[in-house]
Short mmCIF file of C-alpha atoms in Angstrom, two decimals:
data_model
loop_
_atom_site.label_atom_id
_atom_site.label_comp_id
_atom_site.label_asym_id
_atom_site.label_seq_id
_atom_site.Cartn_x
_atom_site.Cartn_y
_atom_site.Cartn_z
CA UNK A 1 127.78 121.78 109.29
CA UNK A 2 129.67 119.48 107.01
CA UNK A 3 128.46 118.90 103.55
CA UNK A 4 128.49 114.97 102.93
CA UNK A 5 129.45 115.71 99.30
CA UNK A 6 132.75 117.31 100.67
CA UNK A 7 133.13 114.49 103.10
CA UNK A 8 133.24 111.89 100.44
CA UNK A 9 135.63 113.96 98.20
CA UNK A 10 137.97 114.10 101.23
CA UNK A 11 137.80 110.37 101.68
CA UNK A 12 138.35 110.03 97.88
CA UNK A 13 141.44 111.79 97.91
CA UNK A 14 142.80 110.11 100.93
CA UNK A 15 142.02 106.46 99.39
CA UNK A 16 143.34 107.47 95.81
CA UNK A 17 146.41 109.44 96.91
CA UNK A 18 145.97 112.84 95.20
CA UNK A 19 143.63 115.31 94.35
CA UNK A 20 144.12 114.57 90.90
CA UNK A 21 143.23 110.94 90.98
CA UNK A 22 140.26 111.80 93.17
CA UNK A 23 138.98 114.19 90.64
CA UNK A 24 139.09 111.47 87.89
CA UNK A 25 137.48 108.93 89.99
CA UNK A 26 134.54 111.35 91.06
CA UNK A 27 134.39 112.83 87.21
CA UNK A 28 135.05 116.43 88.78
CA UNK A 29 137.37 118.91 87.57
CA UNK A 30 140.31 119.30 90.01
CA UNK A 31 139.34 122.73 90.69
CA UNK A 32 136.24 121.53 92.06
CA UNK A 33 137.82 118.92 94.29
CA UNK A 34 140.16 121.70 95.62
CA UNK A 35 137.27 124.06 96.35
CA UNK A 36 135.27 121.57 98.20
CA UNK A 37 138.36 120.44 100.54
CA UNK A 38 138.81 124.32 101.04
CA UNK A 39 135.30 124.86 101.97
CA UNK A 40 135.11 121.74 104.22
CA UNK A 41 138.64 123.16 106.12
CA UNK A 42 136.99 126.36 106.35
CA UNK A 43 133.51 124.95 108.00
CA UNK A 44 135.76 122.97 110.50
CA UNK A 45 138.34 125.46 110.97
CA UNK A 46 141.18 123.29 110.68
CA UNK A 47 143.72 122.25 108.05
CA UNK A 48 143.36 118.67 106.55
CA UNK A 49 146.52 118.65 104.39
CA UNK A 50 149.71 119.94 104.43
CA UNK A 51 150.69 120.74 101.09
CA UNK A 52 154.17 119.75 100.24
CA UNK A 53 155.20 120.77 96.78
CA UNK A 54 152.50 118.70 94.60
CA UNK A 55 151.74 116.37 97.55
CA UNK A 56 149.17 116.70 99.91
CA UNK A 57 149.62 115.09 103.22
CA UNK A 58 147.14 114.42 105.88
CA UNK A 59 147.70 116.64 109.11
CA UNK A 60 146.67 115.08 112.58
CA UNK A 61 143.35 116.31 112.37
CA UNK A 62 142.85 115.15 108.91
CA UNK A 63 143.79 111.60 109.99
CA UNK A 64 141.28 111.68 112.86
CA UNK A 65 138.76 113.06 110.43
CA UNK A 66 139.40 110.37 107.88
CA UNK A 67 139.13 107.41 110.51
CA UNK A 68 135.99 108.87 112.14
CA UNK A 69 134.20 109.80 108.87
CA UNK A 70 134.24 106.45 107.26
CA UNK A 71 131.58 105.18 109.53
CA UNK A 72 129.62 108.27 108.90
CA UNK A 73 129.63 107.61 105.39
CA UNK A 74 128.99 103.96 105.51
CA UNK A 75 126.04 104.83 108.09
CA UNK A 76 124.51 107.49 105.60
CA UNK A 77 124.91 105.10 102.63
CA UNK A 78 123.09 102.34 104.33
CA UNK A 79 120.32 104.68 105.39
CA UNK A 80 119.92 105.94 101.49
CA UNK A 81 119.92 102.31 100.65
CA UNK A 82 117.24 101.20 103.16
CA UNK A 83 115.10 104.39 102.19
CA UNK A 84 115.53 103.17 98.80
CA UNK A 85 114.34 99.66 99.37
CA UNK A 86 111.27 101.05 101.38
CA UNK A 87 110.28 103.57 98.64
CA UNK A 88 110.35 100.48 96.17
CA UNK A 89 108.44 98.08 98.52
CA UNK A 90 111.73 95.79 99.12
CA UNK A 91 112.18 96.65 102.61
CA UNK A 92 110.02 97.86 105.61
CA UNK A 93 107.57 96.16 107.63
CA UNK A 94 104.06 94.49 107.02
CA UNK A 95 101.77 93.91 110.17
CA UNK A 96 99.10 91.43 109.61
CA UNK A 97 96.17 89.93 111.85
CA UNK A 98 94.35 86.86 110.98
CA UNK A 99 91.45 84.72 112.33
CA UNK A 100 91.76 80.86 112.13
CA UNK A 101 91.77 78.87 110.24
CA UNK A 102 93.01 81.35 107.68
CA UNK A 103 96.21 81.95 109.43
CA UNK A 104 97.25 78.43 109.59
CA UNK A 105 95.45 76.99 106.69
CA UNK A 106 95.74 79.72 103.84
CA UNK A 107 98.50 82.09 104.90
CA UNK A 108 101.58 80.14 105.14
CA UNK A 109 101.94 79.68 101.37
CA UNK A 110 101.24 83.23 100.58
CA UNK A 111 103.64 84.56 103.37
CA UNK A 112 106.59 81.80 101.88
CA UNK A 113 105.98 83.49 98.57
CA UNK A 114 106.04 87.03 99.73
CA UNK A 115 109.13 86.39 101.70
CA UNK A 116 111.10 84.80 98.84
CA UNK A 117 110.11 87.71 96.40
CA UNK A 118 111.16 90.40 99.27
CA UNK A 119 113.56 88.90 101.73
CA UNK A 120 114.17 92.23 103.52
CA UNK A 121 110.77 92.96 104.44
CA UNK A 122 109.77 92.04 108.06
CA UNK A 123 106.54 90.48 108.53
CA UNK A 124 104.55 90.15 111.58
CA UNK A 125 101.58 88.01 111.96
CA UNK A 126 99.02 88.18 114.90
CA UNK A 127 96.45 85.50 115.10
CA UNK A 128 93.11 86.13 116.88
CA UNK A 129 89.53 86.68 117.10
CA UNK A 130 87.80 89.33 114.72
CA UNK A 131 86.99 92.18 117.34
CA UNK A 132 90.42 92.46 118.75
CA UNK A 133 92.16 92.51 115.57
CA UNK A 134 89.73 95.38 114.36
CA UNK A 135 90.70 97.46 117.41
CA UNK A 136 94.50 96.92 116.82
CA UNK A 137 93.86 98.17 113.20
CA UNK A 138 92.23 101.25 114.71
CA UNK A 139 94.94 101.71 117.10
CA UNK A 140 97.49 101.50 114.29
CA UNK A 141 99.08 98.41 115.78
CA UNK A 142 98.18 96.30 112.59
CA UNK A 143 98.10 97.66 108.78
CA UNK A 144 95.22 95.13 108.05
CA UNK A 145 93.49 91.71 108.89
CA UNK A 146 91.81 88.97 107.19
CA UNK A 147 88.82 88.19 108.90
CA UNK A 148 85.09 88.64 108.96
CA UNK A 149 83.05 91.73 108.18
CA UNK A 150 83.75 94.90 110.86
CA UNK A 151 81.00 96.42 112.86
CA UNK A 152 79.47 99.18 110.73
CA UNK A 153 80.31 101.94 113.02
CA UNK A 154 84.03 101.35 113.26
CA UNK A 155 84.87 103.02 109.99
CA UNK A 156 86.95 100.29 108.93
CA UNK A 157 86.91 98.95 104.99
CA UNK A 158 86.06 95.53 104.09
CA UNK A 159 86.72 93.95 100.92
CA UNK A 160 85.28 90.12 100.63
CA UNK A 161 87.80 87.45 99.32
CA UNK A 162 85.79 84.07 100.07
CA UNK A 163 83.16 82.54 102.03
CA UNK A 164 84.18 80.23 105.01
CA UNK A 165 81.75 77.14 105.07
CA UNK A 166 80.92 75.19 108.11
CA UNK A 167 80.23 71.60 108.93
CA UNK A 168 79.31 69.81 111.93
CA UNK A 169 82.03 67.79 113.65
CA UNK A 170 80.80 64.70 115.78
CA UNK A 171 82.34 61.62 117.34
CA UNK A 172 82.43 58.82 114.99
CA UNK A 173 80.14 56.70 117.27
CA UNK A 174 77.77 59.73 117.62
CA UNK A 175 74.23 59.01 116.34
CA UNK A 176 74.65 61.74 113.59
CA UNK A 177 77.78 59.75 112.21
CA UNK A 178 75.73 57.54 110.06
CA UNK A 179 73.46 60.15 108.51
CA UNK A 180 74.46 61.59 105.14
CA UNK A 181 73.21 65.09 106.42
CA UNK A 182 72.09 66.08 109.85
CA UNK A 183 68.72 67.96 110.33
CA UNK A 184 69.23 71.44 111.62
CA UNK A 185 66.31 70.94 114.05
CA UNK A 186 68.27 68.07 115.63
CA UNK A 187 71.03 70.11 116.68
CA UNK A 188 68.99 71.51 119.86
CA UNK A 189 69.07 67.93 121.26
CA UNK A 190 72.94 68.03 121.81
CA UNK A 191 75.47 70.08 123.66
CA UNK A 192 77.08 72.43 121.05
CA UNK A 193 80.63 73.79 121.59
CA UNK A 194 80.60 77.35 120.27
CA UNK A 195 83.69 79.88 119.74
CA UNK A 196 84.13 82.49 122.32
CA UNK A 197 82.23 85.65 122.48
CA UNK A 198 84.75 87.80 120.40
CA UNK A 199 84.80 85.42 117.53
CA UNK A 200 82.53 86.49 114.55
CA UNK A 201 81.79 82.71 113.83
CA UNK A 202 79.96 82.58 117.03
CA UNK A 203 77.70 85.62 116.08
CA UNK A 204 77.08 84.02 112.88
CA UNK A 205 76.28 80.67 114.36
CA UNK A 206 73.86 82.03 116.75
CA UNK A 207 72.14 84.29 114.38
CA UNK A 208 71.30 81.19 112.10
CA UNK A 209 70.14 79.29 114.93
CA UNK A 210 67.99 81.96 116.17
CA UNK A 211 66.53 82.78 112.40
CA UNK A 212 65.52 78.89 112.11
CA UNK A 213 63.94 79.01 115.72
CA UNK A 214 66.65 76.30 117.01
CA UNK A 215 67.20 76.57 120.83
CA UNK A 216 70.19 74.88 122.33
CA UNK A 217 69.59 72.71 125.48
CA UNK A 218 73.54 73.36 126.41
CA UNK A 219 76.74 74.66 124.99
CA UNK A 220 80.29 75.16 125.94
CA UNK A 221 82.47 78.29 124.71
CA UNK A 222 85.71 77.81 123.61
CA UNK A 223 88.52 80.21 122.40
CA UNK A 224 90.33 77.79 119.92
CA UNK A 225 89.20 75.65 116.94
CA UNK A 226 91.85 72.88 117.93
CA UNK A 227 90.49 72.72 121.49
CA UNK A 228 87.00 72.46 119.99
CA UNK A 229 87.98 69.48 118.03
CA UNK A 230 89.63 68.05 120.77
CA UNK A 231 86.50 68.30 122.84
CA UNK A 232 84.59 66.71 120.11
CA UNK A 233 87.07 63.87 120.13
CA UNK A 234 86.67 63.54 123.88
CA UNK A 235 82.99 63.19 123.30
CA UNK A 236 82.27 66.43 125.31
CA UNK A 237 79.83 67.57 122.61
CA UNK A 238 79.57 68.43 118.82
CA UNK A 239 80.97 71.45 116.85
CA UNK A 240 80.25 73.49 114.10
CA UNK A 241 83.80 74.41 112.44
CA UNK A 242 85.07 75.63 109.25
CA UNK A 243 85.45 72.89 106.50
CA UNK A 244 88.95 74.49 105.59
CA UNK A 245 90.09 73.21 109.06
CA UNK A 246 89.20 69.69 108.24
CA UNK A 247 92.69 68.98 106.95
CA UNK A 248 93.81 68.39 110.44
CA UNK A 249 91.15 66.26 111.93
CA UNK A 250 91.80 63.79 114.53
CA UNK A 251 91.21 60.09 114.53
CA UNK A 252 87.58 59.30 115.80
CA UNK A 253 85.80 62.17 114.54
CA UNK A 254 83.51 62.89 111.42
CA UNK A 255 82.55 66.12 109.69
CA UNK A 256 79.03 66.12 108.68
CA UNK A 257 77.03 68.74 106.44
CA UNK A 258 73.92 70.17 108.10
CA UNK A 259 70.54 70.55 106.11
CA UNK A 260 68.24 73.44 105.90
CA UNK A 261 70.62 76.19 106.57
CA UNK A 262 73.18 77.84 105.15
CA UNK A 263 76.27 78.06 107.49
CA UNK A 264 78.88 80.41 105.71
CA UNK A 265 80.51 83.59 106.51
CA UNK A 266 82.24 86.03 104.44
CA UNK A 267 86.07 86.66 104.97
CA UNK A 268 88.03 89.46 103.53
CA UNK A 269 90.71 92.13 104.02
CA UNK A 270 89.99 94.70 106.79
CA UNK A 271 91.61 97.97 106.85
CA UNK A 272 91.52 101.82 107.74
CA UNK A 273 89.89 103.89 105.26
CA UNK A 274 93.26 105.93 104.86
CA UNK A 275 94.72 102.69 102.74
CA UNK A 276 96.65 105.34 100.81
CA UNK A 277 98.81 105.48 103.62
CA UNK A 278 100.36 102.14 103.27
CA UNK A 279 103.88 101.36 101.97
CA UNK A 280 104.53 99.65 99.07
CA UNK A 281 105.59 96.38 100.95
CA UNK A 282 102.01 96.23 102.70
CA UNK A 283 100.22 97.28 99.43
CA UNK A 284 102.17 93.98 97.69
CA UNK A 285 101.09 91.62 100.39
CA UNK A 286 97.52 92.97 100.05
CA UNK A 287 97.43 92.36 96.39
CA UNK A 288 98.89 89.17 96.71
CA UNK A 289 96.07 88.22 99.26
CA UNK A 290 93.51 89.57 96.56
CA UNK A 291 94.91 87.59 93.82
CA UNK A 292 95.33 84.53 95.75
CA UNK A 293 92.63 84.26 98.27
CA UNK A 294 89.79 85.95 95.96
CA UNK A 295 88.35 88.61 93.84
CA UNK A 296 88.94 92.30 94.55
CA UNK A 297 87.47 95.20 93.63
CA UNK A 298 84.26 95.30 96.16
CA UNK A 299 84.66 97.40 99.13
CA UNK A 300 81.70 97.29 101.78
CA UNK A 301 81.71 99.82 104.65
#
């Protein structure tokens, strides 16, 4: 098997024109250069140079090795640089999952900052609901997610970052539109548009309604916050949506606070317990989320 050091010495001899100049460039003794070439010739079973006086001229086999080995050494150097970049966190792949509206409201600025600081890192953002994202973490298809707390039996870690608060979205001509606050009990008299079953927001809303003995006459279940907004605009019903999504409200709708109940849910980092397996690029993005989105240090199973 060829020693890459000897191959590099061989390339240097050819480019510099002599054993002596190659030794000076590599900061080797000339005897070391000679010994390396002799060992390389022995390993390959061929002569690489014809010695003509003090001159060393490439043999046909030597010319072939020189042409073919240039790409080999370039690939090795590229691989070494890639490994160095990964080991320092400036290369690699970060796989993130996030629920809405966190993905579209809070993450774009963080991703821009991260990509500016680490332009060689590949980053994938998958937007979805909490349960499917948690399952993809368990399958090692995502490094972590920013979502609601996972179920206790999944063995995932949860680091709270911030609380997502909710308000009631109503058409501008709805009876609730002129009220400064909407009594929670009055929700039962109107069609409420809810998130789909896999969304943790739906679980939170239904739990709070049940705890306050608020029974809905009818509801719709929709898999998109944007679609919920459009249905409210179309006067199909009213919807409880995160306040952070209010920046993109359409004309003809209003966001109202709801009295008597605490509509909020904790959002944080969800990842596997073996977080020591993360590369430095993933750890860097996790630290950025902690510093920009909330406080770190608390971990709930």
